[in-house]
XYZ file of C-alpha atoms in Angstrom:
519
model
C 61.237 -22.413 -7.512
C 58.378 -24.047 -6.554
C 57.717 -27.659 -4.614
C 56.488 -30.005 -7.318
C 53.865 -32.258 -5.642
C 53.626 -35.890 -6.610
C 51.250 -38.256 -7.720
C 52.732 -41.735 -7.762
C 51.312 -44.926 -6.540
C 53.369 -46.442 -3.915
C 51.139 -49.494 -2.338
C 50.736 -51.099 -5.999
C 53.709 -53.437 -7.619
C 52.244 -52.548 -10.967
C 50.671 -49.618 -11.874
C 48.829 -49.324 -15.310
C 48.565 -46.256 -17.614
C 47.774 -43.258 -16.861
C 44.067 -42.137 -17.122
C 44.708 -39.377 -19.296
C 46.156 -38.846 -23.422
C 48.899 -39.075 -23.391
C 51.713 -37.060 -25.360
C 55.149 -38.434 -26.420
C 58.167 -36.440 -25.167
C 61.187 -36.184 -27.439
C 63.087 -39.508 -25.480
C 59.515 -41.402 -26.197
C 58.644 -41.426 -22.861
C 54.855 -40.992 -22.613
C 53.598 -37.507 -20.238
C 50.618 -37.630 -18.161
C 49.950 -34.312 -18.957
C 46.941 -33.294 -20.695
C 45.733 -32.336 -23.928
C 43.639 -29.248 -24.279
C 40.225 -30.307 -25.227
C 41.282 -33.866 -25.132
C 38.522 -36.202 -23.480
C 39.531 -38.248 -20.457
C 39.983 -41.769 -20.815
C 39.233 -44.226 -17.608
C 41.597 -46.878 -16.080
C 41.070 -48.481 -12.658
C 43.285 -47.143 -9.466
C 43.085 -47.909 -5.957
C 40.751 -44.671 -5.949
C 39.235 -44.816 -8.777
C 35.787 -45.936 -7.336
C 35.649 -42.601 -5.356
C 34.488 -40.855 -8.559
C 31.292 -39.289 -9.149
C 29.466 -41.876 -10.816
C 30.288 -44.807 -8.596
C 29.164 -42.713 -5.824
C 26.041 -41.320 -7.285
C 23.957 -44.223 -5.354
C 26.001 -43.946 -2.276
C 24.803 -41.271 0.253
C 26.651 -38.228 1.029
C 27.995 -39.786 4.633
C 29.387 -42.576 2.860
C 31.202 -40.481 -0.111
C 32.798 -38.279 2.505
C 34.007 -41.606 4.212
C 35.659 -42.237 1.006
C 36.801 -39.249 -0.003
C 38.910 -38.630 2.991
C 40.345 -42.176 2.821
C 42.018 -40.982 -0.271
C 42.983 -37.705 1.169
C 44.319 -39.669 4.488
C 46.228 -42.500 1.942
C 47.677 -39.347 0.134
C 48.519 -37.488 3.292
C 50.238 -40.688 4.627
C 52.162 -41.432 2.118
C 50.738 -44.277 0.549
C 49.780 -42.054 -2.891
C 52.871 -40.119 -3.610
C 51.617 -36.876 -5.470
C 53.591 -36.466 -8.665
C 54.299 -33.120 -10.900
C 52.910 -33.935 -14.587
C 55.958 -31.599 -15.183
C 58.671 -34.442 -14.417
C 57.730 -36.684 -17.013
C 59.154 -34.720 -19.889
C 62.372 -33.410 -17.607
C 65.624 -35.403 -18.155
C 66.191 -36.102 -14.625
C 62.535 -37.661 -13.962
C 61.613 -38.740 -17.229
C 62.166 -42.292 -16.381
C 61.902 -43.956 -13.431
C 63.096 -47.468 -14.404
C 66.576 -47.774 -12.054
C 67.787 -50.075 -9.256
C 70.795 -50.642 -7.055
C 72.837 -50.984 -10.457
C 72.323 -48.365 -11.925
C 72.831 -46.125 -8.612
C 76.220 -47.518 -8.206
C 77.354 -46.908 -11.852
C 75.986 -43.372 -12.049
C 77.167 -42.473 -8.288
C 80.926 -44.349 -9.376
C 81.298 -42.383 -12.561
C 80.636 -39.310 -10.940
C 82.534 -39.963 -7.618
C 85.803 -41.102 -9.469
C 87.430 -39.405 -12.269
C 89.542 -36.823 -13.353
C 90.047 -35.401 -10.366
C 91.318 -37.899 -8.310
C 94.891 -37.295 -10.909
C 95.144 -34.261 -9.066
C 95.303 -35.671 -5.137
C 99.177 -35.905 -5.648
C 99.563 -32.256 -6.629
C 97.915 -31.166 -2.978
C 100.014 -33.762 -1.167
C 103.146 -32.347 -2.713
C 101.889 -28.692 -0.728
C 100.467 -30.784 2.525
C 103.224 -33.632 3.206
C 102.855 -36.806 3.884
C 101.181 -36.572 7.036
C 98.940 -33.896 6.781
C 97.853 -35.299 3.226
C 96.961 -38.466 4.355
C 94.703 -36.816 7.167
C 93.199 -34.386 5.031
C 92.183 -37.391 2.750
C 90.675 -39.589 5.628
C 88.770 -36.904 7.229
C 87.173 -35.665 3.911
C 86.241 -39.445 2.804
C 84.368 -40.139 5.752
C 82.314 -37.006 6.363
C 81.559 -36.926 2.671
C 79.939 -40.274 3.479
C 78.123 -39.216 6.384
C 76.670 -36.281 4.381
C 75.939 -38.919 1.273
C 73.952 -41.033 3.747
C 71.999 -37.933 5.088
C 70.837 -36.655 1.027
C 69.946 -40.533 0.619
C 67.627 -40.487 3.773
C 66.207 -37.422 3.476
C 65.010 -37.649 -0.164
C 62.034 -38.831 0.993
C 61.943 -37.616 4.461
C 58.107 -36.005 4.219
C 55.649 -38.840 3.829
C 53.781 -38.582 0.146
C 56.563 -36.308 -1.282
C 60.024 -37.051 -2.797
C 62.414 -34.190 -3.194
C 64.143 -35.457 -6.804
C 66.228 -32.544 -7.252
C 69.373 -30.651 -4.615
C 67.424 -28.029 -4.756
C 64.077 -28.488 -3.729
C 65.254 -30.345 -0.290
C 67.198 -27.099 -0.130
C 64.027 -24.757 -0.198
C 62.345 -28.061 2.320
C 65.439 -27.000 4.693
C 65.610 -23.088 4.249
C 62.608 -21.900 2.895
C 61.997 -20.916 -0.932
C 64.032 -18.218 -1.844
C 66.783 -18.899 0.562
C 66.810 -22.387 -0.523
C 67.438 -21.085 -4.298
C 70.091 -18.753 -3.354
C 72.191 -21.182 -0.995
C 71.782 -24.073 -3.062
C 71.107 -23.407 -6.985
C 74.575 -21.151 -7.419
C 76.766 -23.984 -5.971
C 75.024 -27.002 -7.801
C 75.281 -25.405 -11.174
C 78.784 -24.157 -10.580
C 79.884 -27.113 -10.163
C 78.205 -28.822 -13.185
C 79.409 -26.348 -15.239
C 82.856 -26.030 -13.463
C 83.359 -29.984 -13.708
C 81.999 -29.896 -17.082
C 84.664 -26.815 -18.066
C 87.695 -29.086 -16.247
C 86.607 -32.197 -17.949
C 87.409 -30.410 -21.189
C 90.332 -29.230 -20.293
C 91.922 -32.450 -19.143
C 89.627 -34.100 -22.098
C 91.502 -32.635 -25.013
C 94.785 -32.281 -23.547
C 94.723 -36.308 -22.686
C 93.391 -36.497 -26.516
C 96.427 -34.556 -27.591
C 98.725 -36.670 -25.532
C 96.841 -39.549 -26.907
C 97.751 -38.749 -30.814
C 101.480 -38.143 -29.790
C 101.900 -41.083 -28.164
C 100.651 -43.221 -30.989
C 101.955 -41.193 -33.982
C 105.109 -40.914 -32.317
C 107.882 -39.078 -35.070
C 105.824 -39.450 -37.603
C 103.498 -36.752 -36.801
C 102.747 -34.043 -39.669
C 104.359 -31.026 -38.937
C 101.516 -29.282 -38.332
C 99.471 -31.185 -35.733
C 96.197 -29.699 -33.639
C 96.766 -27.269 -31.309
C 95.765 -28.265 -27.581
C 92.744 -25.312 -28.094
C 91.285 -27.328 -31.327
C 91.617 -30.466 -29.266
C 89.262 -28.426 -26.403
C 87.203 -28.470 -29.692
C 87.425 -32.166 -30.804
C 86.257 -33.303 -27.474
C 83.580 -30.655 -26.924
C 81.910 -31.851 -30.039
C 82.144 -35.351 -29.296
C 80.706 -34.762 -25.978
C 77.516 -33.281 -27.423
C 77.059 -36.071 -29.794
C 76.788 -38.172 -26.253
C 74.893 -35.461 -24.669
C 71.618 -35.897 -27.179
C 70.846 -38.726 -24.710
C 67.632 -37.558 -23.441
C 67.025 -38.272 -19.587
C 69.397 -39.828 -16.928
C 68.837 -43.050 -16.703
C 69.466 -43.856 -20.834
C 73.364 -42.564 -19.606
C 73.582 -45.794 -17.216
C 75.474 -47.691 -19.778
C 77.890 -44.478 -20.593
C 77.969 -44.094 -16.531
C 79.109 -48.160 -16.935
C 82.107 -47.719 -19.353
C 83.072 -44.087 -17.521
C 83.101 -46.356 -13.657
C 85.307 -49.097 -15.255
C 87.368 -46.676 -17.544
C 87.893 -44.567 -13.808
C 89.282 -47.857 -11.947
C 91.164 -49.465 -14.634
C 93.195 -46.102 -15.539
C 93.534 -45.007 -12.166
C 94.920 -48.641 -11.179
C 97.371 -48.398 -14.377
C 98.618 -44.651 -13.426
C 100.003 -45.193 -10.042
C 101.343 -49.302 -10.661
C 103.039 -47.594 -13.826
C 104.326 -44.729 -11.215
C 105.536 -46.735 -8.515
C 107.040 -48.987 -10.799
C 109.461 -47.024 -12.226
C 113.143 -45.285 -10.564
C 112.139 -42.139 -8.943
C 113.811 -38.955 -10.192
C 116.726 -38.494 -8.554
C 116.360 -35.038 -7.518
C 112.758 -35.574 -5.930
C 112.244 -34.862 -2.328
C 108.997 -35.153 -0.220
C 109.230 -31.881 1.726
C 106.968 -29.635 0.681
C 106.713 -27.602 -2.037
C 108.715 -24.396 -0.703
C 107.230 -20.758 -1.508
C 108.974 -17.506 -1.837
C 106.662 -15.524 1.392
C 104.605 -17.486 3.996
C 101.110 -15.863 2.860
C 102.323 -17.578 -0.340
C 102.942 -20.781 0.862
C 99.321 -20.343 3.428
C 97.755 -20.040 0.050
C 99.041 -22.716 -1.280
C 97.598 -25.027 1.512
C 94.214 -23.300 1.497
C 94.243 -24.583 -2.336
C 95.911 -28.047 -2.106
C 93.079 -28.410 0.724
C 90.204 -27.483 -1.938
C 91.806 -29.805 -4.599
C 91.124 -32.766 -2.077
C 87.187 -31.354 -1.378
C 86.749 -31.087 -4.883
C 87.969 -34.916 -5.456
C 84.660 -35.500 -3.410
C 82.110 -33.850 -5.427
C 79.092 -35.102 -6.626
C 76.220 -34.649 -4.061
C 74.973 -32.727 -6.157
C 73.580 -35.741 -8.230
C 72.614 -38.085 -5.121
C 68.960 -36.817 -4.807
C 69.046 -36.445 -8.871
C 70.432 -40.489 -8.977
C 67.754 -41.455 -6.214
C 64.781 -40.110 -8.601
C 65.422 -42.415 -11.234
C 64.486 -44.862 -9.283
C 60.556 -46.487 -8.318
C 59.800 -45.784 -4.894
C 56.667 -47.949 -2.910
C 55.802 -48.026 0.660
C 57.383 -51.285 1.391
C 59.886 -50.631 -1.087
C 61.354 -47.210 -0.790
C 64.019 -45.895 -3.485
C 66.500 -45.396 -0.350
C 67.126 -48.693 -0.007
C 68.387 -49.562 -3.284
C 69.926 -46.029 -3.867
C 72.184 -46.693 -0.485
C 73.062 -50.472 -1.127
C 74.606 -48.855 -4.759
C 76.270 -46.158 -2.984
C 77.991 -48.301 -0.479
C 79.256 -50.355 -3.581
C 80.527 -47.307 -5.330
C 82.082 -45.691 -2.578
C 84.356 -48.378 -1.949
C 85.762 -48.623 -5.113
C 86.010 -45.018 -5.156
C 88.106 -45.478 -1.911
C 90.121 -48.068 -3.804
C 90.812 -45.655 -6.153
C 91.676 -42.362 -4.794
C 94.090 -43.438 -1.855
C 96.140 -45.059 -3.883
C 96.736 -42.512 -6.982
C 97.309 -39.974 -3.876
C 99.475 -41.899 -1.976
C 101.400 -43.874 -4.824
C 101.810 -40.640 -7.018
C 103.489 -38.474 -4.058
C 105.536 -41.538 -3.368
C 106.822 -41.865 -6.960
C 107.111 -37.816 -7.595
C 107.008 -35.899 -4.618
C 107.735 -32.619 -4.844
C 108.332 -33.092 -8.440
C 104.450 -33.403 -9.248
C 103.805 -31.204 -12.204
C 100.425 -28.677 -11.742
C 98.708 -31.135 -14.184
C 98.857 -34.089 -12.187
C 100.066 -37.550 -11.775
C 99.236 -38.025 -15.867
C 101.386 -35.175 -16.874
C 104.386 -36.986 -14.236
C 103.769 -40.208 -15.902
C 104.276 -38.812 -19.460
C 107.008 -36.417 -18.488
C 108.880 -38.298 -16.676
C 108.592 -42.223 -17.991
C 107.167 -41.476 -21.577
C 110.544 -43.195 -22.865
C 110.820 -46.165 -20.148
C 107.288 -47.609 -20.825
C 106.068 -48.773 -23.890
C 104.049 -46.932 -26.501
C 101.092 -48.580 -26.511
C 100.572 -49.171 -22.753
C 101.096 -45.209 -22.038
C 98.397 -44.888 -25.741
C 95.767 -47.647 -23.745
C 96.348 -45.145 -20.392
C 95.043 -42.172 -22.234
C 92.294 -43.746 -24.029
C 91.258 -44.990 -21.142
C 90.959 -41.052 -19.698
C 89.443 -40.108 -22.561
C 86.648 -42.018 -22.529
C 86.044 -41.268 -18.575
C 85.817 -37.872 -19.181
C 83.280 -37.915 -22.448
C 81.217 -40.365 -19.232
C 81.582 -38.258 -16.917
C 80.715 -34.749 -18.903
C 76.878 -36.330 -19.299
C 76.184 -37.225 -16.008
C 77.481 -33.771 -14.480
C 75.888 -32.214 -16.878
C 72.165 -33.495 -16.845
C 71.195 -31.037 -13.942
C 71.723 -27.874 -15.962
C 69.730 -30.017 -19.062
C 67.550 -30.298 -17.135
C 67.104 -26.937 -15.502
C 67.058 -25.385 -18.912
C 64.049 -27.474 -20.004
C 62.168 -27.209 -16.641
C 62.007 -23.383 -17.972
C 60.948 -23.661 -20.911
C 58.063 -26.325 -19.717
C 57.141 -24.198 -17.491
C 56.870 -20.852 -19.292
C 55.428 -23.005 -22.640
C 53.236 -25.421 -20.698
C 54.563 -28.218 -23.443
C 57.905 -30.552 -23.556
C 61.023 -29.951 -25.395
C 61.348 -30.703 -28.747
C 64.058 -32.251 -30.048
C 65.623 -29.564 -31.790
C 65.245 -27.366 -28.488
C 66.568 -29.915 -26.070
C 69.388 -30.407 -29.013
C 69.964 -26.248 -28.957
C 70.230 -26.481 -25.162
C 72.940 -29.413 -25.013
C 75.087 -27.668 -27.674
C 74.693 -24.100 -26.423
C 75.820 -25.258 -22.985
C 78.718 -27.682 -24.678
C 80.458 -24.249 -26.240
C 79.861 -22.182 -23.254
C 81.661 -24.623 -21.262
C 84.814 -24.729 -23.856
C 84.724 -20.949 -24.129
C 85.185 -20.911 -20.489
C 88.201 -23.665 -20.697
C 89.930 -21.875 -23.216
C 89.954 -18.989 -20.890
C 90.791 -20.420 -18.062
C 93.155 -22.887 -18.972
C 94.756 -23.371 -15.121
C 93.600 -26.317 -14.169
C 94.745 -27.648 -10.658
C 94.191 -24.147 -9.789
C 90.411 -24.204 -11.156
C 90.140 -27.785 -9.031
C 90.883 -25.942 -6.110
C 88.458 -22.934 -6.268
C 85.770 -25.171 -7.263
C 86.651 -27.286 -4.288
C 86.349 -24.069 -1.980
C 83.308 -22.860 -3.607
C 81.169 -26.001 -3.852
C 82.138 -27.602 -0.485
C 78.979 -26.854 0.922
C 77.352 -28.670 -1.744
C 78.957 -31.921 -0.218
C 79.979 -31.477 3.474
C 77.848 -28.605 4.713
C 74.294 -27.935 3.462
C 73.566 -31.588 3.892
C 74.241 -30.927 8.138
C 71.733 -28.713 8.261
C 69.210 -30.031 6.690
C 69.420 -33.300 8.769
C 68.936 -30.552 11.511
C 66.157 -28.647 10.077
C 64.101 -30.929 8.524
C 64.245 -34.180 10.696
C 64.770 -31.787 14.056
C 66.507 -33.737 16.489
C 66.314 -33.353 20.226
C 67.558 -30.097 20.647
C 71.322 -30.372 22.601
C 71.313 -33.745 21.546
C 74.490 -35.243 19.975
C 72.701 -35.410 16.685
C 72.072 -31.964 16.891
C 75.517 -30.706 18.153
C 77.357 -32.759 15.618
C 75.852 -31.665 12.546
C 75.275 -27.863 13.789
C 79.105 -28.232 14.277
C 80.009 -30.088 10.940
C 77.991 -27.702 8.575
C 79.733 -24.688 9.924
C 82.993 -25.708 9.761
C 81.978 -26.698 6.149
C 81.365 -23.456 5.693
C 84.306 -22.071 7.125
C 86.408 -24.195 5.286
C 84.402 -23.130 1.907
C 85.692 -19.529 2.462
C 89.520 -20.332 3.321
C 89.447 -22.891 0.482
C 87.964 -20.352 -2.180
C 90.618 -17.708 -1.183
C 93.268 -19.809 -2.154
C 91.912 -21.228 -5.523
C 91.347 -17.387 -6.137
C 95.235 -16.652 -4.806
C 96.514 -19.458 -7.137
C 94.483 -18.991 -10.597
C 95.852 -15.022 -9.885
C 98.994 -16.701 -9.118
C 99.152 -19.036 -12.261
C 97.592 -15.482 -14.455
C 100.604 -13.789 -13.587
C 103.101 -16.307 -14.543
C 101.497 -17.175 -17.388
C 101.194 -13.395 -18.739
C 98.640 -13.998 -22.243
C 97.849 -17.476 -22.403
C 98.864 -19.031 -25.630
C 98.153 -22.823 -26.033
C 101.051 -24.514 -28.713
């Protein structure tokens, strides 16, 4: 892939339209790109009067004067070159969020799903080994956060909007591709393929609650509910760039604390089953209960994913000299992060506490209904649900924007025009039924959790490291250096123990299952 240079105005408040025609993409934003044949319209910009018929009276010593005072402002960083390309790519199609909108998008994809799942690896890890395991991974997934936030603009005159291009920055162009573009997509697609899964069962759970005995005797099978919630999801997915999700990201960040909150008061509320113990999980061999670790261990990574959008989150927003976009993008992190915090500990700690080794492979949702779907009432267990439901149709559109947005950056670039809306349409839908093919398939899903854990934990706690390292080079031997040399490799270390036991327990869950046949 290739850098894409910028060309934005950074020492200007307001800057007014571009100079060229402009053409409408399919969100109405307008392109700077131009037309074949079209002629060039004029508009005043800070370099503007450098042009050949201002200077035509000037001498030549006096127009190169000029001229390289609008290479050195460039150079500098006080013209930001921009890629005509971005305006008609989802990600950097608008350019209109703030600190707001950086802590809804970064909560919505921080929170979620996944965090249902903490109690299963605490029922494998204990209560002391869970509890470090948690601690350890919040705060270095911070430190990495921080890192992606600074560097995003860590060359003067050049913002890196996408996880990959500060990966080629880091290690080089093709490298950069292979390290970074398998993992970020994965785990789109992966998160996309588990939101599905716990999507339609949750829907499922959802109709039984409500309709109770009176249920026809022929209700949806949990594979056509896969297929109810796909569809719905690429209704919301038609959406066109990242920042027209911010409201969805709003309603999927509120949805993610209030059900959360509900799951584990409802929990710890209720008599404990009376056979529940908190040792852990026992195994038949001791390479089966070392896998077992290795993938309670990648279920916790994985409840910190979503680096993968920070850089993507950060270039939605306008970035000027005095104002960069790191500012705003970190005061919205912080925000996030702590309710994130206020979420996850709890639902891990409060579901072991209330379950223990009890916790079905589903998660502290499937405890809740199994065990107390007769003590609480109907229609607080129903509101629970809902409440799931519509987090996951959130967070499906913000996870899956990068690969939107991949697919149209090649087709731009091979048709040298913007998507139309029945293209970008085909994309979203093709990728929605790819995804749901893949759930139905793999239908395991706290073992899925943990292999996407193992496999896209550089993504969040390693890469990061050394790019701090490579790109901002600090002392050599220094702290700084030794730190992050030492953090990114254990990242990486822990990637391949972590991704041998997701692999050990899907087999694991294969084997027991035989032919999967959803009721």
């Amino acid at each position: 892939m290739e850098e894409r240079p910028e060309t934005e105005l950074i020492s200007i408040p307001a800057t007014p339209r571009p100079s060229t025609p402009e053409i409408l993409t399919p969100s109405g934003q307008r392109s700077p790109r131009r037309e074949a044949g079209a002629a060039t319209a004029k508009s005043w910009t800070p370099t503007s009067f450098i042009s050949p018929r201002f200077l035509s009276p000037i001498g030549t010593p006096m127009k190169r004067v000029l001229v390289n005072m609008k290479g050195y402002l460039e150079e500098v960083g006080h013209l930001t070159k921009l890629n005509p390309q971005d305006a008609w790519l989802p990600i950097t199609e608008s350019r209109n969020g703030n600190a707001h909108y950086a802590a809804f998008h970064n909560l919505n994809a921080g929170v979620g799903f996944q965090a249902l799942l903490l109690p299963v690896a605490f029922s494998f890890l204990g209560w002391s080994w869970g509890i470090i395991s948690l601690i350890i991974a919040y705060f270095w997934q911070l430190y990495t956060l921080w890192i992606l936030v600074q560097l995003h603009e860590a060359v003067p005159g050049k913002r890196y909007n996408r996880y990959v291009e500060l990966a080629q920055a880091a290690f080089g162009e093709r490298l950069g591709v292979w390290l970074a573009l398998f993992p970020t997509v994965y785990l789109s697609a992966g998160t996309a393929t588990a939101l599905i899964l716990v999507g339609g069962e949750t829907m499922k759970l959802f109709f039984q609650t409500v309709c109770g005995p009176l249920c026809s005797s022929n209700p949806l099978t949990t594979v056509e509910w896969y297929l109810v919630f796909t569809s719905l999801c690429i209704v919301l997915s038609q959406l066109p760039n990242l920042n027209s999700i911010a409201g969805l990201s709003l309603v999927g960040a509120v949805t993610a604390i209030t059900y959360c909150t509900m799951v584990w008061v409802l929990s710890v509320s209720q008599n404990r089953p009376p056979t529940m113990t908190y040792e852990p999980v026992s195994m038949p061999t001791a390479s089966a209960s070392f896998f077992s670790v290795l993938n309670a261990l990648g279920i916790i990574a994985f409840a910190f994913r979503g680096h993968n959008l920070v850089l993507e989150i950060q270039a939605t927003m306008p970035s000027t000299f005095k104002k960069p976009a790191h500012v705003p993008m970190w005061r919205g992190a912080k925000v996030a992060y702590v309710f994130i915090a206020m979420c996850i500990f709890p639902v891990a700690i409060g579901g072991y506490w209330a379950y223990g080794n009890l916790m079905p492979s589903g998660g502290i949702l499937n405890a809740l209904f199994g065990f107390h779907s007769h003590d609480i009432s109907r229609g607080l267990l129903a509101v629970t649900f809902l409440l799931v439901v519509f987090n996951c149709l959130s967070s499906f559109q913000i996870y899956s924007m990068p690969v939107f947005d991949s697919f149209e950056a090649g087709y731009t670039s091979r048709t040298n025009r913007p998507c139309s809306i029945w293209v970008r349409s085909g994309f979203r839908v093709f990728y929605g039924f790819v995804n749901l093919f893949i759930g139905v398939a793999l239908p395991f899903l706290s073992s899925l959790a943990g292999l996407l854990g193992g496999l896209t934990l550089p993504v969040t706690f390693a890469y990061p490291c050394f790019m701090w390292v490579l790109i901002k080079k600090p002392p050599k031997y220094s702290f700084n250096w030794y730190s992050n040399w030492i953090l990114g490799w254990l990242g990486i270390a822990f990637s391949l123990a972590f991704s041998i036991g997701g692999i050990w327990s899907m087999v694991n869950s294969g084997l027991k299952l035989k032919f999967f046949k959803p009721n």
